[in-house]
Coordinates of N, CA and C and ligand atoms in Angstrom, one line a residue:
M1 N 0.8 -1.2 0.0 CA 0.0 0.0 0.0 C 0.9 1.3 0.0
K2 N 0.4 2.3 -0.7 CA 1.1 3.5 -0.8 C 1.1 4.2 0.6
R3 N 2.2 4.7 1.0 CA 2.3 5.5 2.3 C 2.8 6.9 1.9
I4 N 2.0 7.9 2.0 CA 2.4 9.2 1.5 C 2.9 10.1 2.6
L5 N 4.0 10.8 2.3 CA 4.4 12.0 3.2 C 4.1 13.2 2.4
L6 N 3.1 14.0 3.0 CA 2.6 15.2 2.3 C 3.3 16.4 3.0
L7 N 4.0 17.2 2.3 CA 4.7 18.4 2.8 C 3.7 19.6 2.6
G8 N 3.3 20.2 3.7 CA 2.3 21.2 3.5 C 2.7 22.6 3.9
G9 N 1.7 23.4 4.3 CA 2.0 24.8 4.7 C 1.1 25.8 3.9
V10 N 0.3 25.3 3.0 CA -0.7 26.2 2.3 C -2.0 25.5 2.3
A11 N -3.1 26.3 2.0 CA -4.4 25.8 2.1 C -4.7 24.6 1.3
E12 N -4.1 24.5 0.1 CA -4.3 23.3 -0.8 C -3.8 22.1 -0.1
A13 N -2.7 22.2 0.5 CA -2.1 21.0 1.2 C -3.0 20.5 2.3
L14 N -3.6 21.4 3.0 CA -4.5 21.0 4.1 C -5.8 20.3 3.4
A15 N -6.2 20.8 2.3 CA -7.3 20.2 1.6 C -7.0 18.8 1.2
I16 N -5.8 18.6 0.8 CA -5.3 17.2 0.4 C -5.2 16.3 1.7
A17 N -4.7 16.9 2.7 CA -4.5 16.2 4.0 C -5.8 15.7 4.5
R18 N -6.9 16.5 4.3 CA -8.2 16.1 4.8 C -8.7 14.8 4.1
T19 N -8.2 14.5 2.9 CA -8.7 13.3 2.2 C -7.8 12.1 2.5
L20 N -6.8 12.2 3.3 CA -5.9 11.1 3.5 C -6.2 10.3 4.8
G21 N -6.1 9.0 4.7 CA -6.4 8.1 5.8 C -5.2 8.0 6.8
P22 N -5.4 7.2 7.9 CA -4.4 7.2 9.0 C -3.0 6.6 8.6
A23 N -2.9 6.0 7.4 CA -1.6 5.5 7.0 C -0.6 6.6 6.6
H24 N -1.2 7.7 6.3 CA -0.4 8.8 5.7 C 0.0 9.9 6.7
I25 N 1.0 10.7 6.3 CA 1.6 11.7 7.2 C 1.5 13.0 6.6
Y26 N 1.0 14.0 7.3 CA 1.0 15.4 6.9 C 2.0 16.1 7.7
S27 N 2.9 16.8 7.0 CA 4.1 17.4 7.6 C 4.1 18.9 7.5
L28 N 4.2 19.6 8.6 CA 4.2 21.1 8.7 C 5.5 21.6 9.3
A29 N 5.9 22.7 8.9 CA 7.1 23.3 9.5 C 6.8 23.8 10.9
G30 N 5.6 24.2 11.1 CA 5.2 24.7 12.5 C 5.2 26.2 12.6
V31 N 5.2 26.9 11.4 CA 5.2 28.4 11.5 C 3.7 28.9 11.4
G32 N 2.8 28.1 11.0 CA 1.4 28.6 10.9 C 0.5 27.8 11.8
R33 N -0.8 27.8 11.4 CA -1.8 27.1 12.2 C -1.6 25.6 12.0
V34 N -1.7 24.8 13.1 CA -1.6 23.4 13.1 C -3.0 22.8 13.3
P35 N -3.6 22.0 12.3 CA -4.9 21.5 12.5 C -5.0 20.4 13.5
N36 N -6.1 20.2 14.2 CA -6.2 19.2 15.2 C -7.4 18.2 14.9
D37 N -7.8 18.2 13.6 CA -9.0 17.4 13.3 C -8.7 16.5 12.1
L38 N -7.5 16.1 11.9 CA -7.2 15.3 10.7 C -7.3 13.8 11.0
T39 N -7.6 13.0 10.0 CA -7.6 11.6 10.2 C -6.2 11.0 9.9
C40 N -5.4 11.7 9.1 CA -4.0 11.2 8.8 C -3.1 11.6 10.0
Q41 N -1.9 11.1 10.0 CA -1.0 11.5 11.1 C -0.4 12.9 10.8
L42 N 0.0 13.5 11.8 CA 0.5 14.9 11.7 C 1.9 14.9 12.3
R43 N 2.8 15.6 11.6 CA 4.2 15.8 12.1 C 4.5 17.2 11.9
V44 N 5.0 17.8 13.0 CA 5.4 19.3 13.0 C 6.8 19.5 13.3
G45 N 7.5 20.3 12.4 CA 8.9 20.6 12.6 C 9.8 20.1 11.5
G46 N 11.0 20.7 11.4 CA 11.9 20.4 10.3 C 12.5 19.0 10.5
Y47 N 13.3 18.6 9.5 CA 13.9 17.3 9.5 C 15.4 17.4 9.6
G48 N 16.0 18.6 9.6 CA 17.4 18.8 9.5 C 18.0 18.6 8.1
G49 N 17.3 19.1 7.1 CA 17.8 19.0 5.8 C 17.4 17.8 5.0
A50 N 17.9 17.7 3.8 CA 17.5 16.6 2.9 C 17.9 15.2 3.5
E51 N 19.1 15.1 4.1 CA 19.5 13.8 4.7 C 18.5 13.4 5.8
G52 N 18.2 14.3 6.6 CA 17.2 14.0 7.7 C 15.9 13.6 7.2
L53 N 15.4 14.2 6.1 CA 14.2 13.9 5.5 C 14.3 12.5 4.9
A54 N 15.4 12.2 4.3 CA 15.6 10.9 3.7 C 15.5 9.8 4.8
Q55 N 16.2 10.1 5.9 CA 16.1 9.1 7.0 C 14.7 8.9 7.5
F56 N 14.0 10.0 7.6 CA 12.6 9.8 8.0 C 11.8 9.0 7.1
I57 N 12.0 9.2 5.8 CA 11.3 8.4 4.7 C 11.6 6.9 4.9
R58 N 12.9 6.6 5.1 CA 13.3 5.2 5.3 C 12.6 4.6 6.6
D59 N 12.8 5.4 7.7 CA 12.2 4.9 9.0 C 10.7 4.6 8.9
Q60 N 10.0 5.5 8.2 CA 8.6 5.4 8.2 C 8.0 4.6 7.0
G61 N 8.9 4.1 6.1 CA 8.4 3.3 5.0 C 7.6 4.1 4.0
I62 N 7.9 5.3 3.8 CA 7.2 6.2 2.9 C 7.4 5.8 1.5
S63 N 6.4 5.7 0.7 CA 6.6 5.3 -0.7 C 6.3 6.4 -1.7
L64 N 5.7 7.5 -1.3 CA 5.5 8.7 -2.2 C 5.6 10.0 -1.4
L65 N 6.5 10.9 -1.9 CA 6.6 12.2 -1.3 C 5.8 13.2 -2.1
L66 N 5.0 13.9 -1.4 CA 4.1 14.9 -2.2 C 4.4 16.3 -1.6
D67 N 5.1 17.1 -2.4 CA 5.5 18.4 -2.0 C 4.4 19.4 -2.4
A68 N 3.7 19.8 -1.3 CA 2.6 20.9 -1.5 C 2.9 22.1 -0.7
T69 N 4.2 22.4 -0.7 CA 4.6 23.6 0.1 C 4.4 24.9 -0.8
H70 N 4.5 26.0 -0.2 CA 4.3 27.3 -0.9 C 5.3 27.5 -2.0
P71 N 4.9 28.1 -3.1 CA 5.9 28.3 -4.2 C 7.2 29.0 -3.9
Y72 N 7.2 29.7 -2.7 CA 8.4 30.4 -2.3 C 9.2 29.6 -1.2
A73 N 8.7 28.5 -0.9 CA 9.4 27.6 0.1 C 10.4 26.7 -0.6
A74 N 11.3 27.4 -1.3 CA 12.2 26.7 -2.2 C 13.2 25.7 -1.5
Q75 N 13.6 26.1 -0.3 CA 14.5 25.2 0.4 C 13.9 23.8 0.6
M76 N 12.6 23.8 1.1 CA 12.0 22.6 1.4 C 11.7 21.8 0.1
S77 N 11.4 22.5 -1.0 CA 11.2 21.8 -2.2 C 12.5 21.1 -2.7
R78 N 13.6 21.8 -2.5 CA 14.9 21.2 -2.9 C 15.2 20.0 -2.1
N79 N 14.9 20.2 -0.7 CA 15.2 19.0 0.2 C 14.3 17.8 -0.2
A80 N 13.1 18.1 -0.6 CA 12.1 17.0 -1.0 C 12.7 16.3 -2.2
A81 N 13.0 17.0 -3.2 CA 13.5 16.4 -4.4 C 14.8 15.6 -4.1
A82 N 15.7 16.1 -3.3 CA 16.9 15.4 -3.0 C 16.7 14.2 -2.2
A83 N 15.8 14.3 -1.2 CA 15.5 13.2 -0.3 C 14.8 12.0 -1.1
A84 N 14.0 12.4 -2.1 CA 13.3 11.4 -2.9 C 14.4 10.6 -3.7
Q85 N 15.3 11.4 -4.2 CA 16.4 10.7 -5.0 C 17.2 9.8 -4.1
L86 N 17.6 10.3 -2.9 CA 18.4 9.5 -2.0 C 17.7 8.2 -1.6
T87 N 16.4 8.2 -1.5 CA 15.7 7.0 -1.1 C 15.0 6.2 -2.2
G88 N 15.1 6.8 -3.4 CA 14.6 6.1 -4.6 C 13.0 6.0 -4.6
I89 N 12.4 7.0 -4.0 CA 10.9 7.0 -4.1 C 10.5 8.2 -5.0
P90 N 9.3 8.2 -5.6 CA 8.9 9.3 -6.4 C 8.6 10.5 -5.6
C91 N 8.8 11.7 -6.2 CA 8.4 13.0 -5.6 C 7.5 13.6 -6.6
W92 N 6.3 13.9 -6.1 CA 5.3 14.7 -6.9 C 5.2 16.1 -6.2
A93 N 4.8 17.0 -7.0 CA 4.6 18.4 -6.5 C 3.4 19.1 -7.0
L94 N 2.7 19.7 -6.0 CA 1.6 20.6 -6.4 C 2.2 21.9 -6.7
R95 N 2.2 22.4 -8.0 CA 2.8 23.6 -8.3 C 1.7 24.6 -8.8
R96 N 1.4 25.5 -8.0 CA 0.3 26.5 -8.3 C 0.7 27.3 -9.5
P97 N -0.1 27.5 -10.5 CA 0.2 28.4 -11.6 C 0.4 29.8 -11.1
A98 N 1.3 30.6 -11.7 CA 1.6 31.9 -11.2 C 0.5 32.8 -11.7
W99 N 0.3 34.0 -11.0 CA -0.7 35.0 -11.5 C 0.0 35.6 -12.8
Q100 N -0.9 36.1 -13.7 CA -0.4 36.7 -14.9 C -0.9 38.2 -14.9
A101 N -0.1 39.1 -15.2 CA -0.6 40.5 -15.3 C -1.6 40.6 -16.5
G102 N -2.6 41.4 -16.3 CA -3.6 41.6 -17.4 C -3.6 43.1 -17.8
P103 N -4.6 43.4 -18.6 CA -4.7 44.8 -19.1 C -4.9 45.8 -17.9
G104 N -4.2 46.9 -17.9 CA -4.4 47.8 -16.8 C -3.4 47.6 -15.6
D105 N -2.7 46.4 -15.7 CA -1.7 46.1 -14.6 C -0.4 46.8 -14.9
D106 N 0.3 47.3 -13.8 CA 1.6 47.8 -13.9 C 2.5 46.9 -12.9
W107 N 2.9 45.8 -13.4 CA 3.7 44.9 -12.5 C 5.1 45.0 -12.8
R108 N 6.0 45.1 -11.8 CA 7.4 45.2 -12.0 C 8.1 44.1 -11.2
E109 N 8.8 43.2 -11.9 CA 9.4 42.1 -11.2 C 10.7 42.5 -10.6
V110 N 10.9 42.1 -9.4 CA 12.2 42.3 -8.7 C 12.7 41.0 -8.3
A111 N 14.1 40.9 -8.4 CA 14.7 39.5 -8.1 C 14.9 39.3 -6.6
D112 N 15.2 40.4 -5.9 CA 15.5 40.2 -4.4 C 15.2 41.4 -3.7
W113 N 15.6 41.4 -2.4 CA 15.3 42.6 -1.5 C 16.0 43.8 -2.0
H114 N 17.3 43.7 -2.5 CA 18.1 44.8 -2.9 C 17.4 45.5 -4.1
E115 N 17.0 44.7 -5.1 CA 16.3 45.3 -6.2 C 14.9 45.9 -5.8
L116 N 14.3 45.3 -4.9 CA 13.0 45.8 -4.4 C 13.2 47.2 -3.8
I117 N 14.2 47.3 -3.0 CA 14.4 48.6 -2.3 C 14.7 49.7 -3.3
R118 N 15.4 49.4 -4.4 CA 15.7 50.3 -5.4 C 14.4 50.7 -6.2
A119 N 13.6 49.7 -6.5 CA 12.4 50.0 -7.2 C 11.4 50.8 -6.4
L120 N 11.5 50.7 -5.1 CA 10.6 51.3 -4.2 C 10.9 52.8 -3.9
A121 N 12.1 53.2 -4.3 CA 12.5 54.6 -4.0 C 11.6 55.7 -4.3
P122 N 10.9 55.7 -5.5 CA 10.0 56.8 -5.8 C 8.7 56.9 -5.0
F123 N 8.4 55.9 -4.2 CA 7.1 55.8 -3.6 C 7.1 56.2 -2.1
K124 N 5.9 56.5 -1.6 CA 5.9 57.0 -0.2 C 5.2 56.1 0.8
R125 N 4.1 55.4 0.2 CA 3.3 54.6 1.2 C 3.1 53.2 0.6
P126 N 4.2 52.4 0.7 CA 4.1 51.0 0.2 C 3.3 50.1 1.2
L127 N 2.6 49.1 0.6 CA 2.0 48.0 1.4 C 2.8 46.8 1.1
F128 N 3.4 46.2 2.1 CA 4.2 45.0 1.9 C 3.3 43.8 2.3
T129 N 3.3 42.8 1.4 CA 2.5 41.6 1.7 C 3.4 40.4 1.4
L130 N 4.6 40.5 1.9 CA 5.7 39.4 1.6 C 5.8 38.4 2.7
G131 N 5.1 38.6 3.8 CA 5.4 37.8 5.0 C 6.4 38.4 5.9
R132 N 7.3 37.6 6.5 CA 8.1 38.0 7.6 C 9.4 38.8 7.1
E133 N 9.8 38.6 5.9 CA 11.2 39.2 5.6 C 11.3 40.7 5.9
P134 N 10.3 41.5 5.5 CA 10.5 42.9 5.7 C 10.7 43.3 7.2
L135 N 10.3 42.4 8.1 CA 10.4 42.8 9.5 C 11.9 43.0 9.9
Q136 N 12.8 42.4 9.2 CA 14.2 42.6 9.5 C 14.7 43.9 9.0
H137 N 13.9 44.7 8.3 CA 14.4 45.9 7.7 C 13.7 47.1 8.2
L138 N 13.0 47.0 9.3 CA 12.2 48.2 9.8 C 13.1 49.4 10.2
H139 N 14.4 49.1 10.5 CA 15.3 50.2 10.9 C 15.9 50.9 9.6
E140 N 15.6 50.4 8.4 CA 16.1 50.9 7.2 C 15.1 51.8 6.4
I141 N 14.0 52.1 6.9 CA 12.9 52.7 6.2 C 13.4 54.2 5.8
P142 N 13.4 54.5 4.6 CA 13.8 55.9 4.2 C 12.9 57.0 4.8
E143 N 13.4 58.2 5.0 CA 12.7 59.2 5.6 C 11.4 59.6 5.0
Q144 N 11.4 59.4 3.6 CA 10.1 59.9 2.9 C 9.1 58.8 2.9
Q145 N 9.4 57.6 3.5 CA 8.4 56.5 3.3 C 7.7 56.2 4.7
F146 N 6.5 55.7 4.5 CA 5.8 55.1 5.7 C 5.3 53.8 5.2
W147 N 5.7 52.7 5.8 CA 5.4 51.4 5.4 C 4.1 50.8 6.1
T148 N 3.3 50.1 5.4 CA 2.3 49.3 6.0 C 2.7 47.9 5.7
L149 N 2.8 47.0 6.7 CA 3.3 45.7 6.5 C 2.3 44.7 7.0
R150 N 1.9 43.8 6.1 CA 0.9 42.8 6.6 C 1.7 41.4 6.7
A151 N 1.5 40.8 7.9 CA 2.2 39.6 8.1 C 1.4 38.7 9.1
L152 N 1.8 37.5 9.2 CA 1.0 36.6 10.1 C 1.2 37.0 11.6
D153 N 2.4 37.3 11.9 CA 2.8 37.6 13.3 C 2.4 39.0 13.8
S154 N 1.9 39.1 15.0 CA 1.6 40.4 15.6 C 2.8 40.9 16.3
V155 N 3.6 41.8 15.6 CA 4.8 42.3 16.2 C 4.7 43.8 16.2
P156 N 5.4 44.5 17.1 CA 5.3 45.9 17.1 C 6.0 46.6 15.9
G157 N 5.4 47.7 15.4 CA 6.0 48.4 14.3 C 6.9 49.5 14.9
N158 N 7.0 50.6 14.2 CA 7.7 51.8 14.7 C 7.1 53.0 14.2
D159 N 7.6 54.2 14.4 CA 6.9 55.4 13.9 C 6.9 55.6 12.4
R160 N 7.6 54.7 11.7 CA 7.5 54.7 10.2 C 6.9 53.5 9.6
C161 N 6.4 52.6 10.5 CA 5.8 51.4 9.9 C 4.7 50.9 10.8
E162 N 3.6 50.6 10.2 CA 2.5 50.0 10.9 C 2.4 48.5 10.5
I163 N 2.3 47.6 11.4 CA 2.2 46.2 11.1 C 0.8 45.7 11.4
I164 N 0.3 45.1 10.4 CA -1.1 44.5 10.5 C -0.9 43.0 10.5
A165 N -1.3 42.4 11.6 CA -1.3 40.9 11.7 C -2.6 40.4 11.1
A166 N -2.5 39.6 10.0 CA -3.7 39.1 9.4 C -3.4 37.9 8.6
R167 N -4.3 37.0 8.4 CA -4.1 35.9 7.5 C -5.3 35.8 6.6
G168 N -5.0 35.4 5.3 CA -6.1 35.3 4.3 C -7.1 34.2 4.7
P169 N -8.1 34.1 3.9 CA -8.4 34.8 2.7 C -8.8 36.3 2.9
F170 N -8.5 37.1 2.0 CA -8.8 38.5 2.1 C -9.9 38.9 1.1
Q171 N -10.9 39.6 1.5 CA -12.0 40.0 0.6 C -11.8 41.3 -0.1
L172 N -12.3 41.4 -1.3 CA -12.1 42.6 -2.1 C -12.4 43.9 -1.4
E173 N -13.6 43.9 -0.8 CA -14.0 45.2 -0.2 C -13.1 45.6 1.0
E174 N -12.6 44.6 1.7 CA -11.7 44.9 2.8 C -10.4 45.5 2.3
E175 N -10.0 44.9 1.2 CA -8.7 45.3 0.6 C -8.8 46.7 0.0
R176 N -10.0 47.0 -0.6 CA -10.2 48.4 -1.1 C -10.1 49.4 0.1
Q177 N -10.7 49.0 1.2 CA -10.7 49.9 2.3 C -9.3 50.1 2.9
L178 N -8.5 49.0 2.9 CA -7.2 49.1 3.4 C -6.3 50.0 2.6
F179 N -6.4 49.9 1.3 CA -5.6 50.8 0.4 C -6.0 52.2 0.5
E180 N -7.3 52.4 0.7 CA -7.9 53.8 0.8 C -7.4 54.4 2.1
R181 N -7.6 53.7 3.2 CA -7.3 54.2 4.5 C -5.8 54.6 4.7
R182 N -5.0 53.8 4.1 CA -3.5 54.0 4.3 C -2.9 54.8 3.2
G183 N -3.7 55.2 2.2 CA -3.2 55.9 1.0 C -2.1 55.2 0.3
I184 N -2.2 53.9 0.1 CA -1.2 53.1 -0.5 C -0.9 53.5 -1.9
D185 N 0.4 53.7 -2.2 CA 0.8 54.1 -3.6 C 1.6 53.0 -4.3
V186 N 1.9 51.9 -3.7 CA 2.6 50.8 -4.4 C 2.3 49.6 -3.5
L187 N 2.1 48.4 -4.2 CA 1.9 47.2 -3.5 C 3.1 46.3 -3.7
I188 N 3.6 45.6 -2.7 CA 4.7 44.6 -2.9 C 4.2 43.2 -2.5
S189 N 4.4 42.3 -3.5 CA 3.8 41.0 -3.3 C 4.7 39.9 -3.9
K190 N 4.6 38.7 -3.3 CA 5.1 37.5 -4.0 C 4.1 37.2 -5.1
N191 N 4.5 36.3 -6.0 CA 3.5 35.8 -7.0 C 3.1 34.4 -6.5
S192 N 2.2 34.4 -5.5 CA 1.9 33.1 -4.9 C 0.9 32.4 -5.7
G193 N 0.1 33.1 -6.6 CA -0.9 32.4 -7.4 C -2.1 31.9 -6.6
S194 N -2.2 32.4 -5.3 CA -3.3 31.9 -4.5 C -4.6 32.8 -4.7
Q195 N -5.7 32.1 -4.8 CA -7.0 32.9 -4.9 C -7.2 33.7 -3.7
S196 N -6.8 33.2 -2.5 CA -7.2 33.8 -1.3 C -6.5 35.2 -1.1
T197 N -5.4 35.4 -1.8 CA -4.7 36.7 -1.6 C -4.8 37.6 -2.9
E198 N -5.6 37.1 -3.9 CA -5.6 37.8 -5.2 C -6.3 39.1 -5.2
P199 N -7.3 39.4 -4.3 CA -8.1 40.7 -4.4 C -7.2 41.9 -4.4
K200 N -6.1 41.9 -3.7 CA -5.2 43.0 -3.6 C -4.7 43.5 -5.0
L201 N -4.6 42.5 -5.9 CA -4.1 42.8 -7.2 C -5.1 43.6 -8.0
Q202 N -6.4 43.2 -7.7 CA -7.5 43.9 -8.4 C -7.6 45.4 -7.9
V203 N -7.3 45.5 -6.6 CA -7.4 46.9 -6.0 C -6.3 47.7 -6.6
A204 N -5.1 47.2 -6.7 CA -3.9 47.9 -7.4 C -4.3 48.3 -8.8
R205 N -5.0 47.4 -9.5 CA -5.4 47.7 -10.9 C -6.4 48.9 -10.9
E206 N -7.4 48.8 -10.0 CA -8.5 49.8 -9.9 C -7.9 51.2 -9.6
R207 N -6.9 51.2 -8.7 CA -6.3 52.4 -8.2 C -5.1 52.9 -9.1
R208 N -4.8 52.0 -10.1 CA -3.7 52.3 -11.1 C -2.4 52.5 -10.4
I209 N -2.1 51.7 -9.4 CA -0.8 51.8 -8.7 C 0.0 50.5 -9.1
P210 N 1.3 50.7 -9.1 CA 2.2 49.6 -9.5 C 2.3 48.5 -8.5
V211 N 2.6 47.3 -8.9 CA 2.9 46.2 -8.0 C 4.3 45.7 -8.2
L212 N 5.1 45.7 -7.2 CA 6.4 45.2 -7.3 C 6.3 43.7 -6.9
V213 N 6.6 42.8 -7.9 CA 6.4 41.4 -7.7 C 7.8 40.7 -7.5
L214 N 7.9 40.1 -6.3 CA 9.1 39.3 -6.1 C 9.1 38.1 -6.9
K215 N 10.2 37.9 -7.7 CA 10.3 36.8 -8.7 C 10.2 35.4 -7.9
R216 N 9.5 34.5 -8.6 CA 9.4 33.2 -8.0 C 10.7 32.5 -8.0
P217 N 11.0 31.7 -7.0 CA 12.3 31.0 -7.0 C 12.2 29.8 -8.0
E218 N 13.4 29.4 -8.4 CA 13.5 28.2 -9.3 C 13.2 27.0 -8.4
L219 N 12.4 26.1 -8.9 CA 12.1 24.9 -8.1 C 12.6 23.7 -8.8
P220 N 13.0 22.6 -8.0 CA 13.6 21.5 -8.7 C 12.6 20.7 -9.5
A221 N 13.2 19.9 -10.5 CA 12.4 19.0 -11.3 C 11.9 17.9 -10.4
V222 N 10.6 17.4 -10.6 CA 10.1 16.3 -9.8 C 9.5 15.3 -10.8
D223 N 9.1 14.2 -10.3 CA 8.6 13.1 -11.1 C 7.2 13.4 -11.8
R224 N 6.5 14.2 -11.0 CA 5.1 14.6 -11.6 C 4.7 15.9 -11.0
E225 N 4.3 16.8 -11.8 CA 3.8 18.1 -11.4 C 2.3 18.2 -11.6
L226 N 1.6 18.6 -10.5 CA 0.1 18.7 -10.6 C -0.2 20.2 -10.3
G227 N -1.3 20.6 -11.0 CA -1.6 22.1 -10.9 C -2.7 22.4 -9.9
S228 N -3.4 21.5 -9.4 CA -4.6 21.8 -8.5 C -4.8 20.6 -7.5
V229 N -5.6 20.9 -6.5 CA -5.9 19.9 -5.5 C -6.7 18.8 -6.2
A230 N -7.6 19.1 -7.1 CA -8.4 18.1 -7.8 C -7.5 17.2 -8.6
Q231 N -6.5 17.7 -9.2 CA -5.6 16.9 -10.0 C -4.8 15.9 -9.1
V232 N -4.4 16.5 -7.9 CA -3.6 15.6 -7.0 C -4.5 14.5 -6.5
I233 N -5.7 14.8 -6.1 CA -6.6 13.7 -5.6 C -6.9 12.7 -6.6
K234 N -7.1 13.2 -7.9 CA -7.3 12.2 -9.0 C -6.1 11.3 -9.2
A235 N -4.9 11.9 -9.2 CA -3.7 11.2 -9.4 C -3.5 10.1 -8.3
L236 N -3.9 10.5 -7.1 CA -3.6 9.6 -5.9 C -4.6 8.4 -5.9
T237 N -5.8 8.6 -6.6 CA -6.8 7.5 -6.5 C -6.7 6.6 -7.7
I238 N -5.9 7.0 -8.7 CA -5.7 6.1 -9.9 C -4.7 5.0 -9.6
Ligands
LIG301 P1 11.7 27.0 3.3 O1 12.6 28.2 3.4 O2 11.6 26.3 2.0 O3 12.0 25.9 4.4 C1 12.8 26.2 5.6 C2 12.9 25.0 6.4 O4 11.6 24.8 7.1 C3 13.1 23.7 5.7 O5 14.4 23.5 5.3 C4 12.6 22.7 6.6 O6 13.5 22.5 7.7 C5 11.4 23.4 7.3 N1 10.1 23.1 6.5 C6 9.5 23.8 5.5 N2 8.4 23.2 5.1 C7 8.2 22.1 5.9 C8 7.2 21.1 6.0 N3 6.1 21.2 5.2 N4 7.4 20.1 6.9 C9 8.5 20.1 7.7 N5 9.5 21.1 7.7 C10 9.3 22.1 6.8 O7 10.2 27.4 3.8 P2 9.6 28.8 4.3 O8 9.5 29.7 3.1 O9 10.3 29.2 5.5 O10 8.1 28.3 4.7 C11 7.9 27.5 5.8 C12 6.6 26.9 5.7 O11 5.5 27.9 5.5 C13 6.5 25.9 4.5 O12 5.9 24.8 4.9 C14 5.6 26.7 3.5 O13 4.8 25.9 2.7 C15 4.8 27.6 4.4 N6 4.5 28.9 3.7 C16 5.5 29.7 3.2 C17 5.2 30.9 2.6 C18 6.3 31.7 2.0 O14 6.0 32.8 1.4 N7 7.6 31.3 2.0 C19 3.9 31.4 2.6 C20 2.9 30.6 3.1 C21 3.2 29.4 3.7 P3 14.5 21.3 7.7 O15 15.6 21.6 6.7 O16 15.0 21.2 9.1 O17 13.8 20.0 7.3

C-alpha cells in the first residue's frame, strides 16, 4: 500500500491532507496554524535538511513524497527532491500556476530585496505583503516613506511602519478599504498564485498603482507536477 508523506503549509495542502487516511503523514514546518482534526498522522517541525528527511522516509516506509509547500518555500522543495532521490521514491509536487498581469496592470518584477528597495525609492506609502522578511528591515525605512506591512505575526512596528497581523483569505471590499485608509501608492507581493490573496491585485489595478512582484524561486524538477488539489486527488486515486 502507498504511504504518503505530504509536505504542507498552504491551504491546498490542508485540503489534500483532509482526504488522507491514517496510514499517511501530513508534515508542517510549524510556522502557521496546526490543524487538530485530521484523520491522517501529523508531524510538526523540520527534518534537519535533505539527509534528515531521507532518514525519516526510510524509517517510516514512505513510498510517495508529495510536495505541496508554498511556491516560495524553495529550500523545502529542494530538500524534498533530493530526499526522494536519496531514497529512490517518487516525488510529486503541487505547483500552483503563477498569476499573470492583465490589461491595466503595472507589475514590475524584482529579483530580491536589494532590487526591491531600489524600485521602491519613488514611492511614499508601500503596502508589503511578503510575510516575515520585511520585519528585518524596519530600521532601514527611508525618511520619505511610511510602510504598511501585513504579516502573520503580531509584532510591534515603529513610527515609520504599521504592522497588520492578518491571514487570508482577504475579501475585495476589505482590501479596497485598506488601500484607501492607508493611502497606499505601491503594492509589494510575491507571485503566490493563491486565490485567497488575489483581491489586492485587483485593487492595485483599480487604483492604477504599480505592483512590485518578487520573482518566483526556481524549483527542482520532480517526477510529476500537478496544478490543483483536484488533480492531486485524482492522481492519488488512480
Ligand atoms: P523554506 O525556506 O523552504 O524551508 C525552511 C525549512 O523549514 C526547511 O528547510 C525545513 O526544515 C522546514 N520546513 C519547511 N516546510 C516544511 C514542512 N512542510 N514540513 C516540515 N518542515 C518544513 O520554507 P519557508 O519559506 O520558511 O516556509 C515555511 C513553511 O511555511 C512551508 O511549509 C511553506 O509551505 C509555508 N509557507 C511559506 C510561505 C512563503 O511565502 N515562503 C507562505 C505561506 C506558507 P529542515 O531543513 O530542518 O527540514
